[in-house]
Amino acid sequence: MNTKATYLIPLLALIQLPSGLHGQSTYQLGGLPSLNLNKKLKNEWSLNAKLESRQLFQRGKTNENPEKEYKYVLTDLSFIAAKKVGLNSRIGGGYLIRLEDGELFHRFIQQYVIVQKMSGFRLAHRILSDQTFSGDEKPEIRFRYRITSEIPLNGSSVDLGEFYLKFNNEYLNSFQAQEYDLEIRLIPLLGFDITDNFKLESGMDYRVDSFFNKSARHSYWMTFNLFVDIL
C-alpha cells in the first residue's frame, strides 16, 4: 500500500466515529475564512497575526428539518510571537481578542511546536494552553494537543506552484466553572504553494464536543485560509 495512503485511512475512520456517539445530536454548518500574516524577526524570532471570522449557515438536530438562517457568529484577531529554541522547535506566546454578540473575550496563549521531517512528508506537534476571560462568563482554561501532517502531491517536498495535503487532528480539554469538556477536531485541507511568500489552503474543519452532555454537537466549518509572509 502507498505510504501516503496509510494516513488517509485512519483519518476517514475517525471522521465517521463521532457520529455514532449519541442517537440525537445537534449540528451546525458554516464558513471559517482566515488571513495569516507572518514576519521573520531578528535572533530567531517570528510574529504571526491572524484575522478569522465565523459565519453560520445552517443548524439543527439529526433526523429533523434543519434551520437555514445566516448568522455572523464572531471575529477573532490574534498575535503570537515565537522563538526558535532548537533545531526543529519553537516556543511562543500571544494574545487573542474575540468579538461575539457584542461582547469582548480576551485570551492569552502559550505554545510549543516541534516539526519532524519524515520521508515524503512533514509532521508537526503543537502543545498549547490558553486562558479566556470576559465580563459575563467564568474564566475558561484549555489544554490542547494538535498533530499535523503535510504531504506533497508531487515528489518528496512542496515546491512552488504545487499542491499538497494537510491533515490536522486536535484534542482540546476545557475547564470552566468546575465543568470539563472535550472537543476533537479533524481538519483535512488542500493547499497550494503559489509563491515564496503566499499560499492558500481550503477544506473542512470538523469539530465534535459536548461529549458529557445528553447529546454531542457536531460542527462543520468550510475553511479558506490565506497565508502571507511579509518580507
Coordinates of C-alpha atoms in Angstrom, one line a residue:
M1 CA 0.0 0.0 0.0
N2 CA 1.2 3.5 -0.8
T3 CA 2.8 5.1 2.3
K4 CA 0.8 8.4 2.0
A5 CA -2.5 6.4 1.7
T6 CA -1.9 4.9 5.1
Y7 CA -2.5 8.3 6.6
L8 CA -5.8 8.8 4.8
I9 CA -7.4 5.6 6.1
P10 CA -7.4 6.3 9.8
L11 CA -8.5 9.9 9.2
L12 CA -11.6 8.8 7.3
A13 CA -12.3 6.2 10.1
L14 CA -12.0 8.9 12.8
I15 CA -14.4 11.2 10.9
Q16 CA -17.1 8.6 11.0
L17 CA -16.6 7.6 14.6
P18 CA -18.2 10.6 16.5
S19 CA -21.5 10.4 14.5
G20 CA -22.4 7.3 16.4
L21 CA -21.7 8.5 19.9
H22 CA -25.2 9.8 20.6
G23 CA -28.5 8.9 18.9
Q24 CA -29.9 12.5 18.9
S25 CA -27.1 15.0 18.4
T26 CA -27.0 18.6 17.2
Y27 CA -25.0 20.0 14.3
Q28 CA -24.1 23.3 12.7
L29 CA -22.7 24.2 9.3
G30 CA -20.9 27.4 8.3
G31 CA -17.8 29.2 7.0
L32 CA -14.5 29.9 8.6
P33 CA -12.2 32.1 6.4
S34 CA -8.9 33.5 7.8
L35 CA -5.9 35.7 6.9
N36 CA -2.5 34.9 8.3
L37 CA 0.4 37.4 8.2
N38 CA 3.8 36.0 9.1
K39 CA 7.0 38.0 9.7
K40 CA 10.5 36.8 10.5
L41 CA 12.4 38.9 13.0
K42 CA 15.9 39.1 14.3
N43 CA 17.5 36.5 16.6
E44 CA 15.3 33.6 15.5
W45 CA 12.0 35.4 16.5
S46 CA 8.9 35.4 14.3
L47 CA 5.5 37.1 14.6
N48 CA 2.1 35.8 13.4
A49 CA -1.0 37.9 13.1
K50 CA -4.3 36.1 12.3
L51 CA -7.7 37.5 11.4
E52 CA -10.5 34.9 11.4
S53 CA -14.3 35.2 11.1
R54 CA -17.1 32.6 11.6
Q55 CA -20.5 32.6 9.9
L56 CA -23.3 30.1 10.5
F57 CA -25.4 28.9 7.5
Q58 CA -27.4 26.0 9.0
R59 CA -28.1 24.2 12.2
G60 CA -30.4 21.6 13.7
K61 CA -30.8 18.1 15.1
T62 CA -30.1 14.9 13.4
N63 CA -33.2 13.4 11.7
E64 CA -35.0 16.7 11.9
N65 CA -35.5 19.5 9.4
P66 CA -32.6 22.0 9.6
E67 CA -32.8 25.7 10.4
K68 CA -31.4 27.5 7.4
E69 CA -30.5 31.0 8.6
Y70 CA -27.4 33.1 8.1
K71 CA -25.7 34.5 11.2
Y72 CA -22.4 36.2 11.6
V73 CA -21.0 34.5 14.7
L74 CA -17.7 36.1 15.7
T75 CA -14.4 37.7 14.7
D76 CA -11.0 36.7 16.2
L77 CA -7.8 38.8 16.0
S78 CA -4.7 37.2 17.4
F79 CA -0.9 37.9 17.7
I80 CA 1.6 35.3 18.5
A81 CA 5.4 35.8 18.9
A82 CA 7.6 32.7 18.7
K83 CA 11.3 32.0 19.1
K84 CA 13.3 29.1 17.7
V85 CA 14.8 27.2 20.7
G86 CA 16.0 24.0 18.9
L87 CA 16.8 22.6 15.5
N88 CA 13.1 21.9 14.8
S89 CA 11.2 23.5 17.7
R90 CA 9.7 26.9 18.7
I91 CA 8.2 28.3 21.8
G92 CA 5.7 31.1 21.7
G93 CA 3.0 33.1 23.4
G94 CA 0.4 35.6 22.4
Y95 CA -3.0 37.3 22.8
L96 CA -6.4 36.9 21.1
I97 CA -9.3 39.2 21.2
R98 CA -12.8 38.0 20.2
L99 CA -15.9 39.9 19.3
E100 CA -19.0 37.8 19.7
D101 CA -22.6 39.0 20.2
G102 CA -21.3 42.5 21.1
E103 CA -19.1 41.1 23.9
L104 CA -15.3 41.1 24.0
F105 CA -13.3 38.0 25.0
H106 CA -9.6 38.1 25.9
R107 CA -7.4 35.0 25.5
F108 CA -3.8 34.5 26.5
I109 CA -1.9 31.8 24.6
Q110 CA 1.3 29.7 25.3
Q111 CA 2.5 27.1 22.9
Y112 CA 5.4 24.8 22.0
V113 CA 5.8 23.4 18.5
I114 CA 8.2 20.8 17.2
V115 CA 8.4 19.8 13.5
Q116 CA 9.7 16.4 12.2
K117 CA 10.8 16.0 8.6
M118 CA 9.9 12.4 7.6
S119 CA 10.4 10.5 4.4
G120 CA 7.9 12.1 1.9
F121 CA 6.0 14.3 4.4
R122 CA 6.4 16.7 7.3
L123 CA 4.9 16.1 10.8
A124 CA 4.3 18.9 13.4
H125 CA 3.3 18.6 17.0
R126 CA 1.8 21.6 18.9
I127 CA 1.2 21.7 22.6
L128 CA -0.8 24.7 23.7
S129 CA -2.6 26.2 26.7
D130 CA -4.9 29.2 26.7
Q131 CA -6.9 31.2 29.2
T132 CA -10.1 33.1 28.1
F133 CA -11.7 35.9 30.1
S134 CA -14.8 38.0 29.6
G135 CA -17.1 40.2 31.6
D136 CA -20.1 37.9 31.8
E137 CA -18.6 34.4 31.9
K138 CA -16.4 32.4 34.2
P139 CA -12.7 32.1 33.0
E140 CA -12.1 29.2 30.7
I141 CA -8.8 27.3 30.7
R142 CA -7.9 24.9 27.9
F143 CA -5.1 22.4 27.2
R144 CA -4.7 21.4 23.6
Y145 CA -2.6 19.0 21.5
R146 CA -2.5 19.1 17.7
I147 CA -0.7 16.8 15.3
T148 CA -0.4 18.0 11.7
S149 CA 0.9 16.1 8.7
E150 CA 1.8 17.9 5.4
I151 CA 2.0 15.6 2.4
P152 CA 3.2 16.9 -1.0
L153 CA 1.3 15.6 -4.0
N154 CA 4.4 15.8 -6.3
G155 CA 7.7 14.5 -5.2
S156 CA 9.1 14.5 -1.6
S157 CA 8.7 18.2 -0.8
V158 CA 6.3 21.0 -1.5
D159 CA 7.7 23.3 -4.3
L160 CA 6.3 26.5 -5.8
G161 CA 3.2 26.0 -8.0
E162 CA 2.4 22.6 -6.4
F163 CA -0.5 21.3 -4.4
Y164 CA -0.2 19.5 -1.0
L165 CA -2.5 17.8 1.5
K166 CA -2.6 18.8 5.2
F167 CA -4.3 16.9 8.0
N168 CA -4.9 18.4 11.4
N169 CA -6.1 16.3 14.4
E170 CA -6.5 18.3 17.6
Y171 CA -7.8 17.5 21.1
L172 CA -9.0 20.3 23.4
N173 CA -9.6 19.9 27.1
S174 CA -11.7 22.7 28.5
F175 CA -12.2 23.6 32.2
Q176 CA -14.8 26.3 33.1
A177 CA -16.6 26.8 36.4
Q178 CA -15.7 23.3 37.6
E179 CA -17.0 21.8 34.4
Y180 CA -15.0 19.8 31.9
D181 CA -15.5 19.2 28.2
L182 CA -13.5 17.6 25.4
E183 CA -13.5 18.8 21.8
I184 CA -12.0 16.8 18.9
R185 CA -11.1 18.5 15.7
L186 CA -10.3 16.8 12.3
I187 CA -9.3 19.2 9.5
P188 CA -8.4 17.8 6.1
L189 CA -7.1 20.6 3.8
L190 CA -5.9 21.0 0.2
G191 CA -3.1 23.6 -0.1
F192 CA -1.4 25.4 -3.0
D193 CA 2.0 27.0 -2.7
I194 CA 1.7 30.0 -5.0
T195 CA 4.9 31.9 -4.4
D196 CA 7.7 32.1 -1.9
N197 CA 5.6 34.2 0.4
F198 CA 2.0 33.4 -0.5
K199 CA -0.1 30.2 -0.2
L200 CA -3.7 29.2 0.4
E201 CA -5.5 26.2 1.9
S202 CA -9.1 25.1 1.8
G203 CA -11.0 22.2 3.3
M204 CA -13.4 21.2 6.1
D205 CA -12.9 21.9 9.8
Y206 CA -14.9 19.2 11.6
R207 CA -15.4 19.5 15.4
V208 CA -17.3 17.5 17.9
D209 CA -17.8 18.4 21.6
S210 CA -20.3 18.2 24.5
F211 CA -19.4 14.6 25.0
F212 CA -20.5 14.7 28.6
N213 CA -23.9 16.2 28.0
K214 CA -27.0 14.5 26.7
S215 CA -26.0 14.9 23.1
A216 CA -22.9 15.6 21.2
R217 CA -22.6 18.7 19.0
H218 CA -21.0 18.4 15.5
S219 CA -19.7 21.5 13.7
Y220 CA -18.7 21.6 10.1
W221 CA -16.8 24.8 9.0
M222 CA -15.8 25.3 5.4
T223 CA -12.4 26.9 5.6
F224 CA -10.4 29.2 3.3
N225 CA -7.1 30.3 4.7
L226 CA -4.6 32.7 3.1
F227 CA -1.0 32.8 4.3
V228 CA 1.3 35.8 3.5
D229 CA 4.9 36.0 4.6
I230 CA 6.0 39.7 5.0
L231 CA 9.5 40.1 3.6

